[in-house]
Structures are given as C-alpha cells and as structure tokens.
Coordinates of C-alpha atoms in Angstrom, one line a residue:
X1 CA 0.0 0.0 0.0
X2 CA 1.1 3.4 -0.9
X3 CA 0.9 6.2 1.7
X4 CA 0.6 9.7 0.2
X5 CA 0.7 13.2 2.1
X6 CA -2.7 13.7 4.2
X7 CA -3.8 10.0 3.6
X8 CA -4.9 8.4 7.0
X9 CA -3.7 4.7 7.7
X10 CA -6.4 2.0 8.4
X11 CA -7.6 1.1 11.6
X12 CA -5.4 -1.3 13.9
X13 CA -2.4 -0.3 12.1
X14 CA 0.5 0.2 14.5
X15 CA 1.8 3.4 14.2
X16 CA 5.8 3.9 15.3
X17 CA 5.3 5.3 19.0
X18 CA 2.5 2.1 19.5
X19 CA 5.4 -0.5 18.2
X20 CA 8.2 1.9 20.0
X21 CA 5.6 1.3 23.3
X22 CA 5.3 -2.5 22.8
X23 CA 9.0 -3.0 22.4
X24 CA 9.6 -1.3 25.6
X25 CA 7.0 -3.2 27.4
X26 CA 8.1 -6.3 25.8
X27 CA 11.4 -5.9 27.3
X28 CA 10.2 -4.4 30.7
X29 CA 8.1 -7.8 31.1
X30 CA 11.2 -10.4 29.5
X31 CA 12.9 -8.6 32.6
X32 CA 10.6 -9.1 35.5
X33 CA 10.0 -12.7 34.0
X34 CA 13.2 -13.6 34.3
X35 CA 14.4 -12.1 37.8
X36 CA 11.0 -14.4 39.3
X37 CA 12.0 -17.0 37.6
X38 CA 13.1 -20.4 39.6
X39 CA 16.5 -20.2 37.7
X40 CA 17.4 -17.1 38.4
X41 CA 20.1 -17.9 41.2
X42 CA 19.3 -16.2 44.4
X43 CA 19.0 -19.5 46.2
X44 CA 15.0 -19.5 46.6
X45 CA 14.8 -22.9 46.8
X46 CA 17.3 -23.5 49.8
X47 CA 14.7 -21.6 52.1
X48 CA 11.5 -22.8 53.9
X49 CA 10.2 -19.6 55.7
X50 CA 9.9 -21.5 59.2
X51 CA 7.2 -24.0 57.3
X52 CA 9.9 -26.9 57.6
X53 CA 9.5 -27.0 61.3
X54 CA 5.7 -26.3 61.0
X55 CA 5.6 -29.6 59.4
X56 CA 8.1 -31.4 61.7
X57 CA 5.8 -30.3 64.5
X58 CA 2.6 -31.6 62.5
X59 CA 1.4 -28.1 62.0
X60 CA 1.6 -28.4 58.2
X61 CA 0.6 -32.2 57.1
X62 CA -2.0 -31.3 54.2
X63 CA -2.8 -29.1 51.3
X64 CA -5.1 -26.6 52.7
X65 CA -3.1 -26.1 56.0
X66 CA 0.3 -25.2 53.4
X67 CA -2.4 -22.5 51.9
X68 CA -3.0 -21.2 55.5
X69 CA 0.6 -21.3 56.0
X70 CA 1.0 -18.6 53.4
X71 CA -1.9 -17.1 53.5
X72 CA 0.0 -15.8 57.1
X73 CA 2.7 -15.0 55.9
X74 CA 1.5 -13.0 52.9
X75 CA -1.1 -11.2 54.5
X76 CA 0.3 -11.1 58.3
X77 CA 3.8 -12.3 58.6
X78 CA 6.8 -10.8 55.9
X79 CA 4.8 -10.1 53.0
X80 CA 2.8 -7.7 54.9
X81 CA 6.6 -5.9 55.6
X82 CA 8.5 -6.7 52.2
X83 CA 5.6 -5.5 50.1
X84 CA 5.6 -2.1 51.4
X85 CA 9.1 -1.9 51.5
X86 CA 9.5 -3.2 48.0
X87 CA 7.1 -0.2 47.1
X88 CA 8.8 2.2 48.5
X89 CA 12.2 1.4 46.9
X90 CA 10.3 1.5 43.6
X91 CA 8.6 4.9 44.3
X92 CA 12.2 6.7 45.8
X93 CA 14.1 5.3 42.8
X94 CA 11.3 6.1 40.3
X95 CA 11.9 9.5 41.5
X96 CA 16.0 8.9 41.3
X97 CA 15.8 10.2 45.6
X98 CA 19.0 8.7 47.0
X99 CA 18.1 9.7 50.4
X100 CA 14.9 8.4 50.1
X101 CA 16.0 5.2 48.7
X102 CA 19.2 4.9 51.2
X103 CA 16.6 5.5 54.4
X104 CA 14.0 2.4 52.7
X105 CA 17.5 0.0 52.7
X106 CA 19.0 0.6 56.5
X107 CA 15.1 0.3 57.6
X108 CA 14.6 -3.2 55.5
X109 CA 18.0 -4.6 56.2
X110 CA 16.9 -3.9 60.1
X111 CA 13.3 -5.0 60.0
X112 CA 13.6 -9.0 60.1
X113 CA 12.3 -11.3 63.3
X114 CA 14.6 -13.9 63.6
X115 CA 18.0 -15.0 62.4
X116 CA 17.4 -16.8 59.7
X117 CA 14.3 -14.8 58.3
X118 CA 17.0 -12.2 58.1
X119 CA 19.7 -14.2 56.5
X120 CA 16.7 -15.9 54.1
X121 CA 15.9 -12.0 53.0
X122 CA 20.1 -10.6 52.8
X123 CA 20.9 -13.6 51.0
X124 CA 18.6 -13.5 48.6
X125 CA 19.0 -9.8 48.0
X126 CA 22.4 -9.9 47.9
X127 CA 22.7 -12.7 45.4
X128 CA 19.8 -10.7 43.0
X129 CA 21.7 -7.6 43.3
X130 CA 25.0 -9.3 41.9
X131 CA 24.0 -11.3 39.0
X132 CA 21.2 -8.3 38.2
X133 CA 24.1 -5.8 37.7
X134 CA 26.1 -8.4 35.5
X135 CA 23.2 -9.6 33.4
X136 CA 21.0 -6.2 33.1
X137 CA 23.8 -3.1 33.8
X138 CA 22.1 -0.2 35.1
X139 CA 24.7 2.8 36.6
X140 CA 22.2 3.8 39.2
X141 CA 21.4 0.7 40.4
X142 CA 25.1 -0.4 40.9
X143 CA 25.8 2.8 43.0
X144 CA 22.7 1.7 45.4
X145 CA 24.6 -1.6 45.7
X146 CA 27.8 0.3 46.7
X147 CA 26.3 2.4 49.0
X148 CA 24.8 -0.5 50.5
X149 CA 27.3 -3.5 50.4
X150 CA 25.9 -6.8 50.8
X151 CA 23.4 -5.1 53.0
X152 CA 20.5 -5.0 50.0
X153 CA 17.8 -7.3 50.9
X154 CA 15.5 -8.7 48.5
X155 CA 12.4 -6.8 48.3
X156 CA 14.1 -3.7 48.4
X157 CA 16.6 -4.7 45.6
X158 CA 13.9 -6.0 43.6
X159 CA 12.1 -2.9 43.4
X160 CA 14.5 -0.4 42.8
X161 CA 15.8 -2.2 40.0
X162 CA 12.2 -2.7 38.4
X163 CA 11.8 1.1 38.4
X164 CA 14.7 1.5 36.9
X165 CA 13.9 -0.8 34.2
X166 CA 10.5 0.5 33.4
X167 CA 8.8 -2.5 35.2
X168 CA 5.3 -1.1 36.4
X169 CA 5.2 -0.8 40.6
X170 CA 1.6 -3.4 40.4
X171 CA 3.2 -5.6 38.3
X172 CA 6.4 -5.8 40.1
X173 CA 4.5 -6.6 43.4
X174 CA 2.4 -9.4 41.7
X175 CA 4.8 -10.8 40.5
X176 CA 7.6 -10.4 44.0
X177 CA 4.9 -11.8 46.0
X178 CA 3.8 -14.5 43.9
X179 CA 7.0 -16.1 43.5
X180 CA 7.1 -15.6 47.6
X181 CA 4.3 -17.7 47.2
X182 CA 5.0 -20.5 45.0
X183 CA 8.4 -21.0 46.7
X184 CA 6.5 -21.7 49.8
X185 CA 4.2 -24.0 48.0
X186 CA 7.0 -25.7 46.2
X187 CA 8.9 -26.1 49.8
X188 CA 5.9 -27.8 51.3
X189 CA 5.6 -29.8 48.3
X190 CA 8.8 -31.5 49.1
X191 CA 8.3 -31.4 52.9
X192 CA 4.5 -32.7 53.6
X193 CA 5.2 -34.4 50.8
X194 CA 2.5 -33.1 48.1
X195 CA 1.9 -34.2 44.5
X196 CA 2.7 -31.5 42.3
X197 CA -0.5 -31.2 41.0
X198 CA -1.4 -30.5 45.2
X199 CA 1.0 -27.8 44.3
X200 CA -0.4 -26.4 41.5
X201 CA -3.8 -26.0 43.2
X202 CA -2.4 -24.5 46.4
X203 CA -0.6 -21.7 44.5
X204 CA -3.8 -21.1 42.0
X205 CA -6.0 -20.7 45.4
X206 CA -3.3 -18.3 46.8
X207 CA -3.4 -15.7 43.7
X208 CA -6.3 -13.3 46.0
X209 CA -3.9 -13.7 48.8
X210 CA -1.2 -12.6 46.3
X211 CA -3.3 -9.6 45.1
X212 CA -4.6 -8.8 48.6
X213 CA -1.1 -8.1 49.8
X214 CA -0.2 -6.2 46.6
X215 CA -3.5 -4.4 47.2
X216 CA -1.9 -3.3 51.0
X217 CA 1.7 -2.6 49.9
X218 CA 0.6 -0.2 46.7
X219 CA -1.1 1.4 50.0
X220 CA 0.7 1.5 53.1
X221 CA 3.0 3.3 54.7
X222 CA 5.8 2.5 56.0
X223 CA 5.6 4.1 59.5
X224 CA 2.4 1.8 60.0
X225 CA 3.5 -1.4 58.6
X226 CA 4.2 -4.7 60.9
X227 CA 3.7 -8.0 61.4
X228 CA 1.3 -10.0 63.2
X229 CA 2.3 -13.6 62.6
X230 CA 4.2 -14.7 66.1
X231 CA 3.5 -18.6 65.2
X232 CA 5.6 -18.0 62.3
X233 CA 8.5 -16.2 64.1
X234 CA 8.5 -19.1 66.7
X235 CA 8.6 -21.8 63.9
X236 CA 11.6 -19.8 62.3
X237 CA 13.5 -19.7 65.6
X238 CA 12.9 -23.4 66.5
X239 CA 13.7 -24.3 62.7
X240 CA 17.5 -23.1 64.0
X241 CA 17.9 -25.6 66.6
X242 CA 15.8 -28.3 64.7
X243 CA 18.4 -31.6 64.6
X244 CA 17.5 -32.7 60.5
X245 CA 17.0 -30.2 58.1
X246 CA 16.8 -29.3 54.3
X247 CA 16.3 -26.2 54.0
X248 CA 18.1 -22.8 55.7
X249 CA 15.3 -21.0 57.3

C-alpha cells in the first residue's frame, strides 16, 4: 500500500510510538520474568520460611493447611513488611531520591524477626543484586549496591531495580509476592510431601492472597506497617535448633 501526504492509515495499524511502546514493554516484562524465575540464582529454593518446622511439629501435614501457612505469611507475617518496602524502593528510585531510597534500605536490612528470616531475605538480596548488575547493567542501580554493600535485601533490591527498568510498581508486586508464594508452595511440596499437581492448586488458590497483599503494599506506609504472625516467628526460631534439616530457614 502506498501512503501519500494527508492520507490516514487503516484502523489497527500500528503506528511507530505504539510498536516503540510494545518494544519497551516487551522488554520491561522479558525482565521481570526472568528475575522471578526459579533459575534465576538467588538461592530460593534452599529456604522454607519456618514451614519446615511447621511440618516437623505436624502443624503443616495437608494441602489446605500449606495454603493457610502462606496465607500468614503473605497477608500477616513478611509479605505484609516486604511488600511495602519493595514499594517504597520502587517509588524513591522512580523519583531517582537517594536519600529516600538509602533511608527504605537501613530500615529493611533492620526489620527481620529472627536470624534466619534475616539471612533468608540478605541472601537473597544480595545474590539478586549481583547477578542483576552483571546480566542487566544499570549505573544507578550499581551505586545503590555500593552504598549498601551486601546489606541490600531482596524486596528492596527487587524494586529499585524494576523502576529502573521500566517494570510497572503493580506488576512488580504481583509478581515479588507471587514467586514468595509458590516457593512456599514448592517447599511444602517437598516437605509434607504433596503431589505436584497439590501444588499447583495450592498456589492457584493463593493468587487473591497474592493480590490482597499487593493491594496493601501499593497502600501503606511505612511508619504503619508490621507484622502479626508470632506462630511463624516461633517456627523460624525453633527451625534453628531443629536436629535434620533441608532447608536454611
């Protein structure tokens, strides 16, 4: 088809800005699948959240008590704390505020209840931050990590680097909590044990729980944000004295 001076293009046809916006969404979503994806190395897998003792102690022995189980902790126990937090990284770095940003870091990096909830979150963080800044290069992001050296935990690291890669705040939530979630599900599919269809169904019956805490975090603020969850706490703390175990937390 020939396009001559004043002629208007048919209906649907992309124009340059709509395929210019589709690339650049494209890209912002090939990013956030890859950082929640199960290969991405930040050592998901090795950590249980506490539920390993939970079903030591007969606690957790079924499908519908692993859905309570995160249920919890998405809605009461560290989702309720690492959502908003993730949301505020996003928001200060959006906004390229290194105080702001600085100030979300020393506040997450302080905010865990036990030992290994806090080595489960600086772990995890600090292994994202590292293979992030190899595999996707971004100058402001790798001055946050040397401001904060292997002090970056995850929810915090994940969300400053989705706002600087043009990942939307929702969508970066979803997706943060949700692969909270289905590493809790997966854990308890090895530890009850559960078929993997069991699994399947437990994380599809989690997905309001998912939005629900996404729904709080695009919400709260931070100076009225906590946890209520002490079972949890208790089963992280006894997890550290527990005498077999397979996962670190």
């Amino acid at each position: 088809m020939t396009m001559t001076k004043g002629t208007t293009m048919p209906m649907g046809t992309p124009t340059a800005t709509t395929i210019t916006t589709m690339a650049e969404g494209d890209a912002a979503l090939y990013r956030l699948l890859a950082w929640t994806s199960p290969a991405y190395p930040v050592g998901a897998y090795t950590y249980s959240h506490g539920l390993e003792t939970a079903v030591e102690e007969g606690a957790v022995g079924n499908r519908a008590d692993l859905v309570a189980y995160v249920e919890a902790a998405l809605g009461r126990g560290a989702g309720a704390v690492d959502g908003p937090l993730l949301a505020a990284a996003w928001r200060a770095a959006s906004e390229d505020d290194e105080t702001a940003l600085d100030e979300v870091a020393d506040l997450a990096a302080a905010w865990r209840g036990t030992a290994e909830t806090a080595l489960e979150s600086g772990a995890q963080g600090t292994a994202f931050a590292a293979v992030t800044a190899a595999a996707w290069p971004e100058p402001r992001f790798a001055a946050l990590m040397a401001r904060h050296p292997r002090r970056l935990v995850h929810p915090v690291a994940f969300g400053a680097a989705a706002a600087w890669n043009g990942i939307p705040l929702r969508a970066a939530l979803l997706s943060w909590l949700g692969a909270f979630a289905a590493n809790l599900v997966s854990a308890g599919v090895r530890l009850v044990p559960l078929g993997q269809t069991d699994g399947q169904i437990a994380t599809a019956s989690l997905m309001p729980a998912v939005q629900g805490a996404a729904d709080f975090a695009l919400a709260a603020a931070l100076d009225g944000i906590g946890t209520a969850a002490p079972l949890l706490d208790l089963f992280s703390m006894r997890h550290e004295t527990q005498y077999t175990r397979l996962f670190r937390s």
